[in-house]
Amino acid sequence: MKHFTMAAMLIGALALSACDRNSRFGDDAATAGAGGIVPGSPSDPTSPAYFEQTIGDRVLFAVDQSTLSAEAQDVLAKQATWLMENPEFSAIVEGHADEQGTREYNLALGARRASAVQAYLIDRGVAPNRLRTVSYGKERPLAICSDESCYAQNRRAVTVLTAGAGTS
Amino acid sequence: MKPIRILIMALAIVGLTQTATHAQPLRIVIDEGVIEPLPVAIPTFVAAGGEAAQYAAEITRVIAADLTGTGLFREIPASAHISSVTSFDAPVAYADWKAINAQALVVGAVEMAGGGNLVIKFRLFDVFSGAALGEGLQFSGTVEGWRRIAHKVADVVYSRITGEGGYFDSRVVFVSEQGPKNARLKRLALMDYDGANVQFLTDSDDLVLAPRFSPTGDRVLYTSYETGRPQIYVLDVASVSRVALDTSGGNMTFAPRFSPDGQSVVFSLEQGGNTDVYTVGLDGSGMRRLTDAPSIETAPSFSPDGSRIVFESDRSGTQQLYVMPTSGGEAKRISFGPGRYGTPVWSPRGDLIAFTKQNAGRFHIGVMRTDGSEERLLTASFLDEGPTWSPNGRVIMFTRETQGESGAPALYSVDISGRNLRRVATPSAASDPAWGPLQN
């Protein structure tokens, strides 16, 4: 459950810092999100919780790579379907890297990963104006140990839902 | 947050002492590999009055810390001194200093002047020649600036003995870090080169990365997530006000550095997952793309004459260093050893490029000539990165991060010979140092 809490914290941090943000899930939901609760139930196919937990909001990458594995493509195909069925949401794709790399390079690498996910979702039919990307490089690890078991979780791209039908 | 304004005036104290004229003056030649530090005696500066005595003791301590911190000097403790200095103008008891093998002697005096000012005089002596090394000097400045005056004295002593420019009266901008590894709070901070006088330039609301000083130290470029995605900002140090650098069209901008004339910025801009190197005027005018490749091009740094830019690229498959003309165009690869090379920084003397190297699971800070020859690794650890040069090109400061769940970054410095590795004291975890120029 730890990573869901973390994702919710990131949502909270972004919601506070993004000046061009839309309200993510309305004020009530944003408050709940900051407490670690994702809106809706994982068994309700239209809820963000279903997207995050049942489909899976993230894909993982090999060391220094931004290629999408077959497993990642499978998750992203389901994400694309969900996004098309739930047009009231948009998404920010966050790219991340593990700590084994220099800061600037990891920022660029995270951008590559986020962009690979974005391109795949667009290819699967999601409107480009509903998807934005951001890279955190190695600044926001999910798992904090210094070995491959953690690094593997940190080399990720996370599709974070936002309220709103996208920007033109 | 108003910075302390310091006016420091230096005056030569003339006609008081004969200076050395013999053929072999006291000298440390740094290039020849100093194994044995030069013994120096720095008796507590003579004070006129009680308040001055307090400053005299502190100033003497800072001067000694500056000199011994280089690894080139060893201070002979006061307990070993035979004679004491009670008057600035008294004749030097050379025999007493020779007897304890002090090769250099620094004698000084501190007095309070009107209007909250201090006056510091000092002389440097070559003990075995029995003569002064250079003229006596007098500095005056505000009491708040006492540490800066001490650094200036130490810079003169260092300069006269090594023949190199000093670096003690300089500042470092860095990222101060707090909190756990997965929710780190970061803010920009400024400090003296030795970790004193820390002041914060931003709060920790937004993630900030990699600040860089302008050539005159009046401005700082940095990257902030203030808008939700990484963007470059220009901060005015005196007023602590900042504006976004105008670089429209990209998804994220980062890795900025000033040109040597301070008028333009070289940086990375990412578009559709691809990162390249660009330049833009400090006022946002004349943006130009310098690289155009599907690979990652980032971490650009100007040569001090402004003619070339060194940067890293993974166009060969792994991160390597390349040099191109400032106008863009063909880039020449300069790194060829095993492993990956990143974060190149041109030295202020123009002769070397410092870099981060990753090889066989370890990180190193290293230097090479600007054509890539004579690579030397200066450090090795779990994670060393982001070198920055002292104003005289003799010392490199960098980030060292420890491993594991409680891992945290700290600032370290190392001589370009690879000796004298030291941790720089900071109030909390710290990363991404950028060394500013010698202050006026």
PDB file of N, CA and C in Angstrom, chain A residues 42-122:
ATOM      1  N   PRO A  42     -11.765   0.427  -5.804  1.00  0.00           N
ATOM      2  CA  PRO A  42     -11.037  -0.310  -6.827  1.00  0.00           C
ATOM      3  C   PRO A  42     -11.928  -1.249  -7.634  1.00  0.00           C
ATOM      4  N   SER A  43     -13.123  -1.534  -7.122  1.00  0.00           N
ATOM      5  CA  SER A  43     -13.996  -2.436  -7.867  1.00  0.00           C
ATOM      6  C   SER A  43     -14.998  -1.672  -8.736  1.00  0.00           C
ATOM      7  N   ASP A  44     -14.988  -0.330  -8.616  1.00  0.00           N
ATOM      8  CA  ASP A  44     -15.855   0.474  -9.469  1.00  0.00           C
ATOM      9  C   ASP A  44     -15.066   0.889 -10.708  1.00  0.00           C
ATOM     10  N   PRO A  45     -15.367   0.307 -11.865  1.00  0.00           N
ATOM     11  CA  PRO A  45     -14.538   0.505 -13.069  1.00  0.00           C
ATOM     12  C   PRO A  45     -14.466   1.952 -13.541  1.00  0.00           C
ATOM     13  N   THR A  46     -15.312   2.838 -13.037  1.00  0.00           N
ATOM     14  CA  THR A  46     -15.228   4.224 -13.487  1.00  0.00           C
ATOM     15  C   THR A  46     -14.438   5.096 -12.506  1.00  0.00           C
ATOM     16  N   SER A  47     -13.932   4.499 -11.433  1.00  0.00           N
ATOM     17  CA  SER A  47     -13.292   5.320 -10.407  1.00  0.00           C
ATOM     18  C   SER A  47     -11.781   5.428 -10.632  1.00  0.00           C
ATOM     19  N   PRO A  48     -11.199   6.538 -10.206  1.00  0.00           N
ATOM     20  CA  PRO A  48      -9.739   6.668 -10.253  1.00  0.00           C
ATOM     21  C   PRO A  48      -9.035   5.541  -9.491  1.00  0.00           C
ATOM     22  N   ALA A  49      -9.671   5.058  -8.426  1.00  0.00           N
ATOM     23  CA  ALA A  49      -9.053   3.972  -7.663  1.00  0.00           C
ATOM     24  C   ALA A  49      -8.917   2.716  -8.520  1.00  0.00           C
ATOM     25  N   TYR A  50      -9.906   2.487  -9.349  1.00  0.00           N
ATOM     26  CA  TYR A  50      -9.852   1.342 -10.267  1.00  0.00           C
ATOM     27  C   TYR A  50      -8.685   1.517 -11.239  1.00  0.00           C
ATOM     28  N   PHE A  51      -8.573   2.723 -11.763  1.00  0.00           N
ATOM     29  CA  PHE A  51      -7.474   3.022 -12.698  1.00  0.00           C
ATOM     30  C   PHE A  51      -6.118   2.785 -12.029  1.00  0.00           C
ATOM     31  N   GLU A  52      -5.977   3.298 -10.815  1.00  0.00           N
ATOM     32  CA  GLU A  52      -4.681   3.228 -10.149  1.00  0.00           C
ATOM     33  C   GLU A  52      -4.345   1.821  -9.681  1.00  0.00           C
ATOM     34  N   GLN A  53      -5.344   1.158  -9.121  1.00  0.00           N
ATOM     35  CA  GLN A  53      -5.040  -0.100  -8.438  1.00  0.00           C
ATOM     36  C   GLN A  53      -5.388  -1.346  -9.249  1.00  0.00           C
ATOM     37  N   THR A  54      -6.531  -1.320  -9.913  1.00  0.00           N
ATOM     38  CA  THR A  54      -6.946  -2.528 -10.629  1.00  0.00           C
ATOM     39  C   THR A  54      -6.242  -2.627 -11.980  1.00  0.00           C
ATOM     40  N   ILE A  55      -6.236  -1.531 -12.706  1.00  0.00           N
ATOM     41  CA  ILE A  55      -5.491  -1.532 -13.971  1.00  0.00           C
ATOM     42  C   ILE A  55      -3.991  -1.403 -13.689  1.00  0.00           C
ATOM     43  N   GLY A  56      -3.672  -0.486 -12.814  1.00  0.00           N
ATOM     44  CA  GLY A  56      -2.259  -0.180 -12.528  1.00  0.00           C
ATOM     45  C   GLY A  56      -1.900   1.134 -13.191  1.00  0.00           C
ATOM     46  N   ASP A  57      -1.433   2.097 -12.380  1.00  0.00           N
ATOM     47  CA  ASP A  57      -1.170   3.430 -12.928  1.00  0.00           C
ATOM     48  C   ASP A  57       0.273   3.601 -13.373  1.00  0.00           C
ATOM     49  N   ARG A  58       1.086   2.529 -13.258  1.00  0.00           N
ATOM     50  CA  ARG A  58       2.506   2.714 -13.566  1.00  0.00           C
ATOM     51  C   ARG A  58       3.079   1.562 -14.367  1.00  0.00           C
ATOM     52  N   VAL A  59       4.145   1.887 -15.092  1.00  0.00           N
ATOM     53  CA  VAL A  59       4.917   0.853 -15.795  1.00  0.00           C
ATOM     54  C   VAL A  59       6.385   1.029 -15.418  1.00  0.00           C
ATOM     55  N   LEU A  60       7.122  -0.069 -15.483  1.00  0.00           N
ATOM     56  CA  LEU A  60       8.524  -0.049 -15.053  1.00  0.00           C
ATOM     57  C   LEU A  60       9.466  -0.203 -16.249  1.00  0.00           C
ATOM     58  N   PHE A  61      10.701   0.218 -16.065  1.00  0.00           N
ATOM     59  CA  PHE A  61      11.675   0.221 -17.156  1.00  0.00           C
ATOM     60  C   PHE A  61      12.973  -0.475 -16.739  1.00  0.00           C
ATOM     61  N   ALA A  62      13.692  -0.957 -17.752  1.00  0.00           N
ATOM     62  CA  ALA A  62      15.018  -1.522 -17.510  1.00  0.00           C
ATOM     63  C   ALA A  62      16.006  -0.376 -17.285  1.00  0.00           C
ATOM     64  N   VAL A  63      17.180  -0.725 -16.766  1.00  0.00           N
ATOM     65  CA  VAL A  63      18.216   0.269 -16.469  1.00  0.00           C
ATOM     66  C   VAL A  63      18.526   1.107 -17.714  1.00  0.00           C
ATOM     67  N   ASP A  64      18.465   2.423 -17.563  1.00  0.00           N
ATOM     68  CA  ASP A  64      18.842   3.367 -18.616  1.00  0.00           C
ATOM     69  C   ASP A  64      18.013   3.202 -19.900  1.00  0.00           C
ATOM     70  N   GLN A  65      16.820   2.607 -19.796  1.00  0.00           N
ATOM     71  CA  GLN A  65      15.997   2.386 -20.982  1.00  0.00           C
ATOM     72  C   GLN A  65      14.662   3.103 -20.871  1.00  0.00           C
ATOM     73  N   SER A  66      14.071   3.389 -22.032  1.00  0.00           N
ATOM     74  CA  SER A  66      12.720   3.936 -22.051  1.00  0.00           C
ATOM     75  C   SER A  66      11.811   3.104 -22.955  1.00  0.00           C
ATOM     76  N   THR A  67      12.291   1.919 -23.289  1.00  0.00           N
ATOM     77  CA  THR A  67      11.502   1.016 -24.125  1.00  0.00           C
ATOM     78  C   THR A  67      10.382   0.383 -23.292  1.00  0.00           C
ATOM     79  N   LEU A  68       9.194   0.270 -23.883  1.00  0.00           N
ATOM     80  CA  LEU A  68       8.068  -0.323 -23.161  1.00  0.00           C
ATOM     81  C   LEU A  68       8.081  -1.837 -23.333  1.00  0.00           C
ATOM     82  N   SER A  69       8.118  -2.551 -22.217  1.00  0.00           N
ATOM     83  CA  SER A  69       8.077  -4.013 -22.272  1.00  0.00           C
ATOM     84  C   SER A  69       6.681  -4.469 -22.677  1.00  0.00           C
ATOM     85  N   ALA A  70       6.553  -5.749 -23.012  1.00  0.00           N
ATOM     86  CA  ALA A  70       5.244  -6.303 -23.376  1.00  0.00           C
ATOM     87  C   ALA A  70       4.271  -6.125 -22.210  1.00  0.00           C
ATOM     88  N   GLU A  71       4.769  -6.329 -21.017  1.00  0.00           N
ATOM     89  CA  GLU A  71       3.947  -6.185 -19.820  1.00  0.00           C
ATOM     90  C   GLU A  71       3.474  -4.732 -19.666  1.00  0.00           C
ATOM     91  N   ALA A  72       4.401  -3.804 -19.900  1.00  0.00           N
ATOM     92  CA  ALA A  72       4.068  -2.379 -19.797  1.00  0.00           C
ATOM     93  C   ALA A  72       3.031  -2.006 -20.858  1.00  0.00           C
ATOM     94  N   GLN A  73       3.196  -2.534 -22.069  1.00  0.00           N
ATOM     95  CA  GLN A  73       2.257  -2.218 -23.138  1.00  0.00           C
ATOM     96  C   GLN A  73       0.854  -2.725 -22.809  1.00  0.00           C
ATOM     97  N   ASP A  74       0.803  -3.871 -22.142  1.00  0.00           N
ATOM     98  CA  ASP A  74      -0.470  -4.443 -21.740  1.00  0.00           C
ATOM     99  C   ASP A  74      -1.186  -3.512 -20.750  1.00  0.00           C
ATOM    100  N   VAL A  75      -0.439  -3.023 -19.750  1.00  0.00           N
ATOM    101  CA  VAL A  75      -1.016  -2.091 -18.763  1.00  0.00           C
ATOM    102  C   VAL A  75      -1.465  -0.806 -19.454  1.00  0.00           C
ATOM    103  N   LEU A  76      -0.615  -0.294 -20.349  1.00  0.00           N
ATOM    104  CA  LEU A  76      -0.928   0.977 -20.997  1.00  0.00           C
ATOM    105  C   LEU A  76      -2.139   0.859 -21.933  1.00  0.00           C
ATOM    106  N   ALA A  77      -2.290  -0.302 -22.552  1.00  0.00           N
ATOM    107  CA  ALA A  77      -3.455  -0.501 -23.410  1.00  0.00           C
ATOM    108  C   ALA A  77      -4.737  -0.391 -22.582  1.00  0.00           C
ATOM    109  N   LYS A  78      -4.689  -0.966 -21.378  1.00  0.00           N
ATOM    110  CA  LYS A  78      -5.857  -0.876 -20.489  1.00  0.00           C
ATOM    111  C   LYS A  78      -6.050   0.561 -19.989  1.00  0.00           C
ATOM    112  N   GLN A  79      -4.939   1.236 -19.704  1.00  0.00           N
ATOM    113  CA  GLN A  79      -5.043   2.647 -19.294  1.00  0.00           C
ATOM    114  C   GLN A  79      -5.705   3.458 -20.402  1.00  0.00           C
ATOM    115  N   ALA A  80      -5.304   3.201 -21.645  1.00  0.00           N
ATOM    116  CA  ALA A  80      -5.851   3.951 -22.781  1.00  0.00           C
ATOM    117  C   ALA A  80      -7.352   3.713 -22.898  1.00  0.00           C
ATOM    118  N   THR A  81      -7.748   2.453 -22.791  1.00  0.00           N
ATOM    119  CA  THR A  81      -9.173   2.126 -22.868  1.00  0.00           C
ATOM    120  C   THR A  81      -9.945   2.854 -21.769  1.00  0.00           C
ATOM    121  N   TRP A  82      -9.403   2.807 -20.574  1.00  0.00           N
ATOM    122  CA  TRP A  82     -10.086   3.467 -19.442  1.00  0.00           C
ATOM    123  C   TRP A  82     -10.214   4.974 -19.697  1.00  0.00           C
ATOM    124  N   LEU A  83      -9.134   5.582 -20.154  1.00  0.00           N
ATOM    125  CA  LEU A  83      -9.146   7.031 -20.390  1.00  0.00           C
ATOM    126  C   LEU A  83     -10.179   7.387 -21.467  1.00  0.00           C
ATOM    127  N   MET A  84     -10.311   6.524 -22.463  1.00  0.00           N
ATOM    128  CA  MET A  84     -11.286   6.827 -23.516  1.00  0.00           C
ATOM    129  C   MET A  84     -12.711   6.638 -23.027  1.00  0.00           C
ATOM    130  N   GLU A  85     -12.873   5.716 -22.050  1.00  0.00           N
ATOM    131  CA  GLU A  85     -14.212   5.486 -21.511  1.00  0.00           C
ATOM    132  C   GLU A  85     -14.564   6.503 -20.422  1.00  0.00           C
ATOM    133  N   ASN A  86     -13.572   7.212 -19.931  1.00  0.00           N
ATOM    134  CA  ASN A  86     -13.813   8.172 -18.859  1.00  0.00           C
ATOM    135  C   ASN A  86     -13.262   9.550 -19.259  1.00  0.00           C
ATOM    136  N   PRO A  87     -13.955  10.185 -20.184  1.00  0.00           N
ATOM    137  CA  PRO A  87     -13.418  11.413 -20.786  1.00  0.00           C
ATOM    138  C   PRO A  87     -13.372  12.608 -19.836  1.00  0.00           C
ATOM    139  N   GLU A  88     -13.966  12.447 -18.646  1.00  0.00           N
ATOM    140  CA  GLU A  88     -13.918  13.587 -17.714  1.00  0.00           C
ATOM    141  C   GLU A  88     -12.558  13.693 -17.018  1.00  0.00           C
ATOM    142  N   PHE A  89     -11.673  12.737 -17.300  1.00  0.00           N
ATOM    143  CA  PHE A  89     -10.334  12.795 -16.713  1.00  0.00           C
ATOM    144  C   PHE A  89      -9.268  13.060 -17.778  1.00  0.00           C
ATOM    145  N   SER A  90      -8.228  13.742 -17.340  1.00  0.00           N
ATOM    146  CA  SER A  90      -7.012  13.852 -18.146  1.00  0.00           C
ATOM    147  C   SER A  90      -5.898  13.211 -17.332  1.00  0.00           C
ATOM    148  N   ALA A  91      -4.678  13.279 -17.808  1.00  0.00           N
ATOM    149  CA  ALA A  91      -3.589  12.652 -17.046  1.00  0.00           C
ATOM    150  C   ALA A  91      -2.269  13.387 -17.245  1.00  0.00           C
ATOM    151  N   ILE A  92      -1.470  13.350 -16.191  1.00  0.00           N
ATOM    152  CA  ILE A  92      -0.075  13.789 -16.280  1.00  0.00           C
ATOM    153  C   ILE A  92       0.777  12.528 -16.152  1.00  0.00           C
ATOM    154  N   VAL A  93       1.628  12.280 -17.121  1.00  0.00           N
ATOM    155  CA  VAL A  93       2.519  11.126 -17.039  1.00  0.00           C
ATOM    156  C   VAL A  93       3.834  11.588 -16.422  1.00  0.00           C
ATOM    157  N   GLU A  94       4.149  11.015 -15.266  1.00  0.00           N
ATOM    158  CA  GLU A  94       5.370  11.376 -14.549  1.00  0.00           C
ATOM    159  C   GLU A  94       6.462  10.343 -14.830  1.00  0.00           C
ATOM    160  N   GLY A  95       7.619  10.812 -15.323  1.00  0.00           N
ATOM    161  CA  GLY A  95       8.737   9.910 -15.564  1.00  0.00           C
ATOM    162  C   GLY A  95       9.752   9.993 -14.442  1.00  0.00           C
ATOM    163  N   HIS A  96      10.258   8.833 -14.029  1.00  0.00           N
ATOM    164  CA  HIS A  96      11.207   8.788 -12.920  1.00  0.00           C
ATOM    165  C   HIS A  96      12.404   7.894 -13.259  1.00  0.00           C
ATOM    166  N   ALA A  97      13.500   8.109 -12.525  1.00  0.00           N
ATOM    167  CA  ALA A  97      14.712   7.310 -12.701  1.00  0.00           C
ATOM    168  C   ALA A  97      15.192   6.821 -11.339  1.00  0.00           C
ATOM    169  N   ASP A  98      16.029   5.814 -11.333  1.00  0.00           N
ATOM    170  CA  ASP A  98      16.611   5.393 -10.047  1.00  0.00           C
ATOM    171  C   ASP A  98      17.799   6.293  -9.717  1.00  0.00           C
ATOM    172  N   GLU A  99      18.394   6.111  -8.539  1.00  0.00           N
ATOM    173  CA  GLU A  99      19.427   7.055  -8.083  1.00  0.00           C
ATOM    174  C   GLU A  99      20.790   6.827  -8.735  1.00  0.00           C
ATOM    175  N   GLN A 100      20.910   5.740  -9.510  1.00  0.00           N
ATOM    176  CA  GLN A 100      22.193   5.455 -10.147  1.00  0.00           C
ATOM    177  C   GLN A 100      22.348   6.273 -11.417  1.00  0.00           C
ATOM    178  N   GLY A 101      22.644   7.521 -11.281  1.00  0.00           N
ATOM    179  CA  GLY A 101      22.820   8.365 -12.451  1.00  0.00           C
ATOM    180  C   GLY A 101      22.952   9.804 -12.006  1.00  0.00           C
ATOM    181  N   THR A 102      23.484  10.650 -12.878  1.00  0.00           N
ATOM    182  CA  THR A 102      23.634  12.057 -12.514  1.00  0.00           C
ATOM    183  C   THR A 102      22.285  12.764 -12.633  1.00  0.00           C
ATOM    184  N   ARG A 103      22.158  13.863 -11.922  1.00  0.00           N
ATOM    185  CA  ARG A 103      20.862  14.537 -11.791  1.00  0.00           C
ATOM    186  C   ARG A 103      20.280  14.972 -13.145  1.00  0.00           C
ATOM    187  N   GLU A 104      21.088  15.646 -13.935  1.00  0.00           N
ATOM    188  CA  GLU A 104      20.591  16.183 -15.208  1.00  0.00           C
ATOM    189  C   GLU A 104      20.207  15.045 -16.162  1.00  0.00           C
ATOM    190  N   TYR A 105      21.083  14.052 -16.258  1.00  0.00           N
ATOM    191  CA  TYR A 105      20.803  12.939 -17.155  1.00  0.00           C
ATOM    192  C   TYR A 105      19.506  12.242 -16.748  1.00  0.00           C
ATOM    193  N   ASN A 106      19.328  12.052 -15.449  1.00  0.00           N
ATOM    194  CA  ASN A 106      18.119  11.379 -14.985  1.00  0.00           C
ATOM    195  C   ASN A 106      16.851  12.178 -15.259  1.00  0.00           C
ATOM    196  N   LEU A 107      16.963  13.504 -15.229  1.00  0.00           N
ATOM    197  CA  LEU A 107      15.812  14.333 -15.608  1.00  0.00           C
ATOM    198  C   LEU A 107      15.444  14.064 -17.067  1.00  0.00           C
ATOM    199  N   ALA A 108      16.467  14.036 -17.922  1.00  0.00           N
ATOM    200  CA  ALA A 108      16.224  13.794 -19.348  1.00  0.00           C
ATOM    201  C   ALA A 108      15.700  12.372 -19.576  1.00  0.00           C
ATOM    202  N   LEU A 109      16.236  11.421 -18.818  1.00  0.00           N
ATOM    203  CA  LEU A 109      15.803  10.027 -18.946  1.00  0.00           C
ATOM    204  C   LEU A 109      14.351   9.862 -18.490  1.00  0.00           C
ATOM    205  N   GLY A 110      13.984  10.521 -17.399  1.00  0.00           N
ATOM    206  CA  GLY A 110      12.592  10.478 -16.923  1.00  0.00           C
ATOM    207  C   GLY A 110      11.646  11.062 -17.962  1.00  0.00           C
ATOM    208  N   ALA A 111      12.104  12.106 -18.650  1.00  0.00           N
ATOM    209  CA  ALA A 111      11.287  12.722 -19.700  1.00  0.00           C
ATOM    210  C   ALA A 111      11.087  11.752 -20.865  1.00  0.00           C
ATOM    211  N   ARG A 112      12.153  11.037 -21.198  1.00  0.00           N
ATOM    212  CA  ARG A 112      12.052  10.025 -22.257  1.00  0.00           C
ATOM    213  C   ARG A 112      10.999   8.967 -21.896  1.00  0.00           C
ATOM    214  N   ARG A 113      11.038   8.512 -20.656  1.00  0.00           N
ATOM    215  CA  ARG A 113      10.095   7.473 -20.216  1.00  0.00           C
ATOM    216  C   ARG A 113       8.667   7.989 -20.239  1.00  0.00           C
ATOM    217  N   ALA A 114       8.472   9.207 -19.704  1.00  0.00           N
ATOM    218  CA  ALA A 114       7.124   9.784 -19.681  1.00  0.00           C
ATOM    219  C   ALA A 114       6.614   9.938 -21.113  1.00  0.00           C
ATOM    220  N   SER A 115       7.518  10.358 -21.988  1.00  0.00           N
ATOM    221  CA  SER A 115       7.135  10.589 -23.368  1.00  0.00           C
ATOM    222  C   SER A 115       6.792   9.282 -24.080  1.00  0.00           C
ATOM    223  N   ALA A 116       7.515   8.207 -23.754  1.00  0.00           N
ATOM    224  CA  ALA A 116       7.227   6.897 -24.361  1.00  0.00           C
ATOM    225  C   ALA A 116       5.822   6.439 -23.978  1.00  0.00           C
ATOM    226  N   VAL A 117       5.465   6.665 -22.715  1.00  0.00           N
ATOM    227  CA  VAL A 117       4.115   6.291 -22.253  1.00  0.00           C
ATOM    228  C   VAL A 117       3.074   7.162 -22.931  1.00  0.00           C
ATOM    229  N   GLN A 118       3.329   8.461 -22.977  1.00  0.00           N
ATOM    230  CA  GLN A 118       2.402   9.392 -23.615  1.00  0.00           C
ATOM    231  C   GLN A 118       2.162   8.986 -25.079  1.00  0.00           C
ATOM    232  N   ALA A 119       3.245   8.697 -25.785  1.00  0.00           N
ATOM    233  CA  ALA A 119       3.130   8.337 -27.208  1.00  0.00           C
ATOM    234  C   ALA A 119       2.308   7.065 -27.372  1.00  0.00           C
ATOM    235  N   TYR A 120       2.523   6.101 -26.461  1.00  0.00           N
ATOM    236  CA  TYR A 120       1.783   4.844 -26.555  1.00  0.00           C
ATOM    237  C   TYR A 120       0.288   5.072 -26.331  1.00  0.00           C
ATOM    238  N   LEU A 121      -0.033   5.884 -25.318  1.00  0.00           N
ATOM    239  CA  LEU A 121      -1.444   6.156 -25.020  1.00  0.00           C
ATOM    240  C   LEU A 121      -2.109   6.887 -26.181  1.00  0.00           C
ATOM    241  N   ILE A 122      -1.395   7.813 -26.782  1.00  0.00           N
ATOM    242  CA  ILE A 122      -1.937   8.545 -27.941  1.00  0.00           C
ATOM    243  C   ILE A 122      -2.142   7.582 -29.103  1.00  0.00           C
TER     244      ILE A 122
END
